[in-house]
Each structure stands twice: as structure tokens, then as C-alpha cells.
């Protein structure tokens, strides 16, 4: 039965939307940085070629289709934080000064990089290893390495780094009085 809330047709249009998204983004990057000059045709051909390469690679489609909603969510989250701060009385110039200071840029860059790495690992996780199912012999080096990259240790290090930065930012203050 057809309903207004049945959006399953969008599943068939996802490759078209992805193609248009990659075409527009690649053309915008080529136009912004003038990589192929000021003429329209070379930039259009290059961006069309890039979009076609992405469309023919199912793993790249999976990466783009998974990453796009997360990055849009991060952008909306940033807008909502800025709107909330302005609603609470923080001046727009103070927000611009804080965001332009570099700390926020680095945090967003690191979070984006971590998110991108997670998405790439998720897209390529079912790729077979060229080494087969051979179990390497356990040596002191391999056991030490597996202990260093254990998820519990990495999680503890991540929490330690986050708490260190939190203490540093709280003690220094985010916005210094002008």
C-alpha cells in the first residue's frame, strides 16, 4: 500500500544523489583553488571523471554515503552550539574569536580525521588478507604490540588526553576578557 511516509524509492536514487554531490564538491574544489585554470570545460570534465570513478567503486560509494550524514550532523551541531551561546548572551565577536583561535579548528580536524578513519575501516573491513589464516608465532614483540593497541588501553589513553585538555582549558579559560 502506498503511503506518504514510504521513502524506499530514495534508496534507488542514492547513486544519483552521490554522483551529483561528488560532481559539485569536486568542481567547487577545482574552481576554488584554480587547479585547472579559469576555463569551465577542463574543470567540468575533471569533476565528471572523478564522480564517475567514485560511482564505479562500491567501497568509495559506501564511504561517501556513510561520511556525509556524519559531517552534516557535525556542522549542524556547531551551528546549534553557536546559536545557543548567542541566545545565552555571548557576543558574536567572542564566538568568532574563540573559533578562529585555532583550538576549536584543531578539535574539529581531529574529530573529523577519527571519524573518517572509522568510516574507512568500516568500508574495507571485509577485505580478505593476502596472508591467509596463518597465525603468527607469539613472541615478546608481537605480544607487546598487541598489548599496546588493546582497546582498553587506547580508550584509557583517549580519556586521559581528553581530561588533560579539559583541565587545561578550564584553568586557562576559553574566552579571555578583552
mmCIF file of C-alpha atoms in Angstrom:
data_model
loop_
_atom_site.group_PDB
_atom_site.id
_atom_site.type_symbol
_atom_site.label_atom_id
_atom_site.label_comp_id
_atom_site.label_asym_id
_atom_site.label_seq_id
_atom_site.Cartn_x
_atom_site.Cartn_y
_atom_site.Cartn_z
ATOM 1 C CA UNK A 1 0.000 0.000 0.000
ATOM 2 C CA UNK A 2 1.359 3.411 -0.914
ATOM 3 C CA UNK A 3 1.798 5.895 1.894
ATOM 4 C CA UNK A 4 3.202 9.369 2.142
ATOM 5 C CA UNK A 5 5.883 8.154 4.546
ATOM 6 C CA UNK A 6 7.195 5.420 2.246
ATOM 7 C CA UNK A 7 10.647 6.686 1.287
ATOM 8 C CA UNK A 8 12.031 3.417 -0.054
ATOM 9 C CA UNK A 9 12.254 4.929 -3.555
ATOM 10 C CA UNK A 10 15.091 7.134 -2.287
ATOM 11 C CA UNK A 11 17.220 4.015 -1.917
ATOM 12 C CA UNK A 12 17.247 3.660 -5.699
ATOM 13 C CA UNK A 13 18.147 7.326 -6.170
ATOM 14 C CA UNK A 14 21.114 7.247 -3.779
ATOM 15 C CA UNK A 15 23.704 6.679 -6.555
ATOM 16 C CA UNK A 16 22.329 9.688 -8.453
ATOM 17 C CA UNK A 17 22.494 11.913 -5.368
ATOM 18 C CA UNK A 18 26.003 10.669 -4.593
ATOM 19 C CA UNK A 19 27.118 11.322 -8.175
ATOM 20 C CA UNK A 20 25.743 14.879 -8.078
ATOM 21 C CA UNK A 21 27.270 15.507 -4.643
ATOM 22 C CA UNK A 22 30.745 14.379 -5.743
ATOM 23 C CA UNK A 23 30.427 16.265 -9.036
ATOM 24 C CA UNK A 24 29.534 19.519 -7.264
ATOM 25 C CA UNK A 25 32.130 19.167 -4.489
ATOM 26 C CA UNK A 26 34.963 18.286 -6.874
ATOM 27 C CA UNK A 27 34.042 21.137 -9.224
ATOM 28 C CA UNK A 28 33.905 23.554 -6.278
ATOM 29 C CA UNK A 29 37.364 22.468 -5.090
ATOM 30 C CA UNK A 30 38.826 22.755 -8.596
ATOM 31 C CA UNK A 31 37.223 26.177 -9.052
ATOM 32 C CA UNK A 32 38.215 27.494 -5.621
ATOM 33 C CA UNK A 33 41.895 26.613 -5.903
ATOM 34 C CA UNK A 34 42.150 27.279 -9.674
ATOM 35 C CA UNK A 35 43.854 23.920 -10.204
ATOM 36 C CA UNK A 36 42.895 23.764 -13.884
ATOM 37 C CA UNK A 37 42.769 27.466 -14.664
ATOM 38 C CA UNK A 38 39.736 29.686 -15.167
ATOM 39 C CA UNK A 39 38.066 27.795 -18.008
ATOM 40 C CA UNK A 40 34.865 25.837 -17.381
ATOM 41 C CA UNK A 41 35.460 22.815 -19.631
ATOM 42 C CA UNK A 42 38.603 21.294 -18.024
ATOM 43 C CA UNK A 43 37.135 21.623 -14.536
ATOM 44 C CA UNK A 44 33.811 20.127 -15.648
ATOM 45 C CA UNK A 45 35.494 17.186 -17.388
ATOM 46 C CA UNK A 46 37.775 16.514 -14.409
ATOM 47 C CA UNK A 47 34.945 16.705 -11.871
ATOM 48 C CA UNK A 48 32.750 14.461 -14.072
ATOM 49 C CA UNK A 49 35.604 11.941 -14.283
ATOM 50 C CA UNK A 50 36.121 11.989 -10.527
ATOM 51 C CA UNK A 51 32.398 11.477 -9.937
ATOM 52 C CA UNK A 52 32.306 8.565 -12.398
ATOM 53 C CA UNK A 53 35.290 6.905 -10.705
ATOM 54 C CA UNK A 54 33.505 7.193 -7.364
ATOM 55 C CA UNK A 55 30.284 5.762 -8.801
ATOM 56 C CA UNK A 56 32.050 2.675 -10.174
ATOM 57 C CA UNK A 57 33.746 1.920 -6.844
ATOM 58 C CA UNK A 58 31.273 0.451 -4.371
ATOM 59 C CA UNK A 59 33.617 0.958 -1.428
ATOM 60 C CA UNK A 60 34.052 4.650 -2.216
ATOM 61 C CA UNK A 61 30.271 4.969 -2.501
ATOM 62 C CA UNK A 62 29.956 3.369 0.927
ATOM 63 C CA UNK A 63 32.493 5.820 2.367
ATOM 64 C CA UNK A 64 30.745 8.866 0.882
ATOM 65 C CA UNK A 65 27.254 7.656 1.827
ATOM 66 C CA UNK A 66 28.360 6.952 5.400
ATOM 67 C CA UNK A 67 30.508 10.050 5.935
ATOM 68 C CA UNK A 68 28.154 12.676 4.510
ATOM 69 C CA UNK A 69 25.436 12.439 7.201
ATOM 70 C CA UNK A 70 28.032 12.496 9.982
ATOM 71 C CA UNK A 71 29.762 15.610 8.682
ATOM 72 C CA UNK A 72 26.419 17.349 8.118
ATOM 73 C CA UNK A 73 25.479 16.418 11.682
ATOM 74 C CA UNK A 74 28.757 17.940 12.939
ATOM 75 C CA UNK A 75 28.059 21.173 11.026
ATOM 76 C CA UNK A 76 24.508 21.388 12.398
ATOM 77 C CA UNK A 77 25.814 20.679 15.893
ATOM 78 C CA UNK A 78 28.273 23.578 15.528
ATOM 79 C CA UNK A 79 25.511 25.912 14.359
ATOM 80 C CA UNK A 80 23.300 24.894 17.283
ATOM 81 C CA UNK A 81 26.113 25.487 19.775
ATOM 82 C CA UNK A 82 26.781 28.943 18.310
ATOM 83 C CA UNK A 83 23.057 29.769 18.359
ATOM 84 C CA UNK A 84 22.740 28.561 21.948
ATOM 85 C CA UNK A 85 25.717 30.652 23.058
ATOM 86 C CA UNK A 86 24.313 33.730 21.324
ATOM 87 C CA UNK A 87 20.925 33.052 22.940
ATOM 88 C CA UNK A 88 22.645 32.960 26.332
ATOM 89 C CA UNK A 89 24.214 36.372 25.708
ATOM 90 C CA UNK A 90 27.683 35.651 24.389
ATOM 91 C CA UNK A 91 28.675 38.238 21.802
ATOM 92 C CA UNK A 92 29.189 37.139 18.212
ATOM 93 C CA UNK A 93 32.687 38.616 18.195
ATOM 94 C CA UNK A 94 33.647 36.464 21.199
ATOM 95 C CA UNK A 95 32.434 33.340 19.411
ATOM 96 C CA UNK A 96 34.370 34.301 16.260
ATOM 97 C CA UNK A 97 37.488 34.949 18.332
ATOM 98 C CA UNK A 98 37.200 31.580 20.096
ATOM 99 C CA UNK A 99 36.538 29.590 16.927
ATOM 100 C CA UNK A 100 39.225 31.448 14.977
ATOM 101 C CA UNK A 101 41.778 30.952 17.748
ATOM 102 C CA UNK A 102 42.854 27.592 16.433
ATOM 103 C CA UNK A 103 41.914 25.296 19.303
ATOM 104 C CA UNK A 104 38.405 24.663 18.014
ATOM 105 C CA UNK A 105 39.743 24.173 14.494
ATOM 106 C CA UNK A 106 42.185 21.521 15.708
ATOM 107 C CA UNK A 107 39.485 19.741 17.726
ATOM 108 C CA UNK A 108 37.146 19.660 14.706
ATOM 109 C CA UNK A 109 40.005 18.493 12.475
ATOM 110 C CA UNK A 110 40.976 15.669 14.849
ATOM 111 C CA UNK A 111 37.360 14.551 15.323
ATOM 112 C CA UNK A 112 36.859 14.619 11.536
ATOM 113 C CA UNK A 113 40.026 12.593 10.996
ATOM 114 C CA UNK A 114 39.000 9.992 13.590
ATOM 115 C CA UNK A 115 35.525 9.791 12.061
ATOM 116 C CA UNK A 116 36.986 9.410 8.574
ATOM 117 C CA UNK A 117 39.356 6.635 9.707
ATOM 118 C CA UNK A 118 36.474 4.772 11.380
ATOM 119 C CA UNK A 119 34.370 5.033 8.217
ATOM 120 C CA UNK A 120 37.228 3.808 6.006
ATOM 121 C CA UNK A 121 37.864 0.841 8.314
ATOM 122 C CA UNK A 122 34.149 0.041 8.275
ATOM 123 C CA UNK A 123 34.010 0.180 4.468
ATOM 124 C CA UNK A 124 37.080 -2.032 3.969
ATOM 125 C CA UNK A 125 36.672 -4.422 6.915
ATOM 126 C CA UNK A 126 35.553 -7.391 4.845
ATOM 127 C CA UNK A 127 38.574 -7.325 2.531
ATOM 128 C CA UNK A 128 40.497 -10.593 2.676
ATOM 129 C CA UNK A 129 44.033 -10.563 3.997
ATOM 130 C CA UNK A 130 46.687 -11.566 1.458
ATOM 131 C CA UNK A 131 48.425 -13.592 4.168
ATOM 132 C CA UNK A 132 45.642 -16.125 4.693
ATOM 133 C CA UNK A 133 44.614 -17.502 8.052
ATOM 134 C CA UNK A 134 48.120 -18.178 9.291
ATOM 135 C CA UNK A 135 48.590 -17.456 12.958
ATOM 136 C CA UNK A 136 51.933 -15.778 13.631
ATOM 137 C CA UNK A 137 54.022 -17.244 16.380
ATOM 138 C CA UNK A 138 53.789 -15.432 19.664
ATOM 139 C CA UNK A 139 56.948 -13.576 20.531
ATOM 140 C CA UNK A 140 57.700 -10.929 23.079
ATOM 141 C CA UNK A 141 57.487 -8.235 20.376
ATOM 142 C CA UNK A 142 54.103 -9.296 18.978
ATOM 143 C CA UNK A 143 52.604 -9.701 22.446
ATOM 144 C CA UNK A 144 53.904 -6.264 23.483
ATOM 145 C CA UNK A 145 52.473 -4.700 20.351
ATOM 146 C CA UNK A 146 49.095 -6.368 20.836
ATOM 147 C CA UNK A 147 49.047 -5.110 24.438
ATOM 148 C CA UNK A 148 49.837 -1.559 23.305
ATOM 149 C CA UNK A 149 46.994 -1.477 20.790
ATOM 150 C CA UNK A 150 44.423 -3.159 23.022
ATOM 151 C CA UNK A 151 41.100 -1.263 23.012
ATOM 152 C CA UNK A 152 41.072 -0.835 26.799
ATOM 153 C CA UNK A 153 44.497 0.806 26.805
ATOM 154 C CA UNK A 154 43.637 3.018 23.834
ATOM 155 C CA UNK A 155 40.359 4.030 25.492
ATOM 156 C CA UNK A 156 42.160 4.883 28.722
ATOM 157 C CA UNK A 157 44.737 6.964 26.818
ATOM 158 C CA UNK A 158 41.952 8.769 24.958
ATOM 159 C CA UNK A 159 40.181 9.599 28.237
ATOM 160 C CA UNK A 160 43.467 10.760 29.753
ATOM 161 C CA UNK A 161 44.164 13.084 26.811
ATOM 162 C CA UNK A 162 40.607 14.478 26.845
ATOM 163 C CA UNK A 163 40.751 15.100 30.596
ATOM 164 C CA UNK A 164 44.168 16.768 30.252
ATOM 165 C CA UNK A 165 42.832 19.182 27.656
ATOM 166 C CA UNK A 166 39.684 19.761 29.729
ATOM 167 C CA UNK A 167 41.748 20.700 32.790
ATOM 168 C CA UNK A 168 43.984 22.934 30.672
ATOM 169 C CA UNK A 169 41.059 24.748 29.044
ATOM 170 C CA UNK A 170 39.136 25.124 32.293
ATOM 171 C CA UNK A 171 42.165 26.510 34.139
ATOM 172 C CA UNK A 172 43.065 28.962 31.344
ATOM 173 C CA UNK A 173 39.516 29.886 30.415
ATOM 174 C CA UNK A 174 38.120 29.605 26.906
ATOM 175 C CA UNK A 175 37.373 33.283 26.372
ATOM 176 C CA UNK A 176 39.817 35.762 27.768
ATOM 177 C CA UNK A 177 38.382 39.195 28.635
ATOM 178 C CA UNK A 178 39.339 41.853 26.111
#
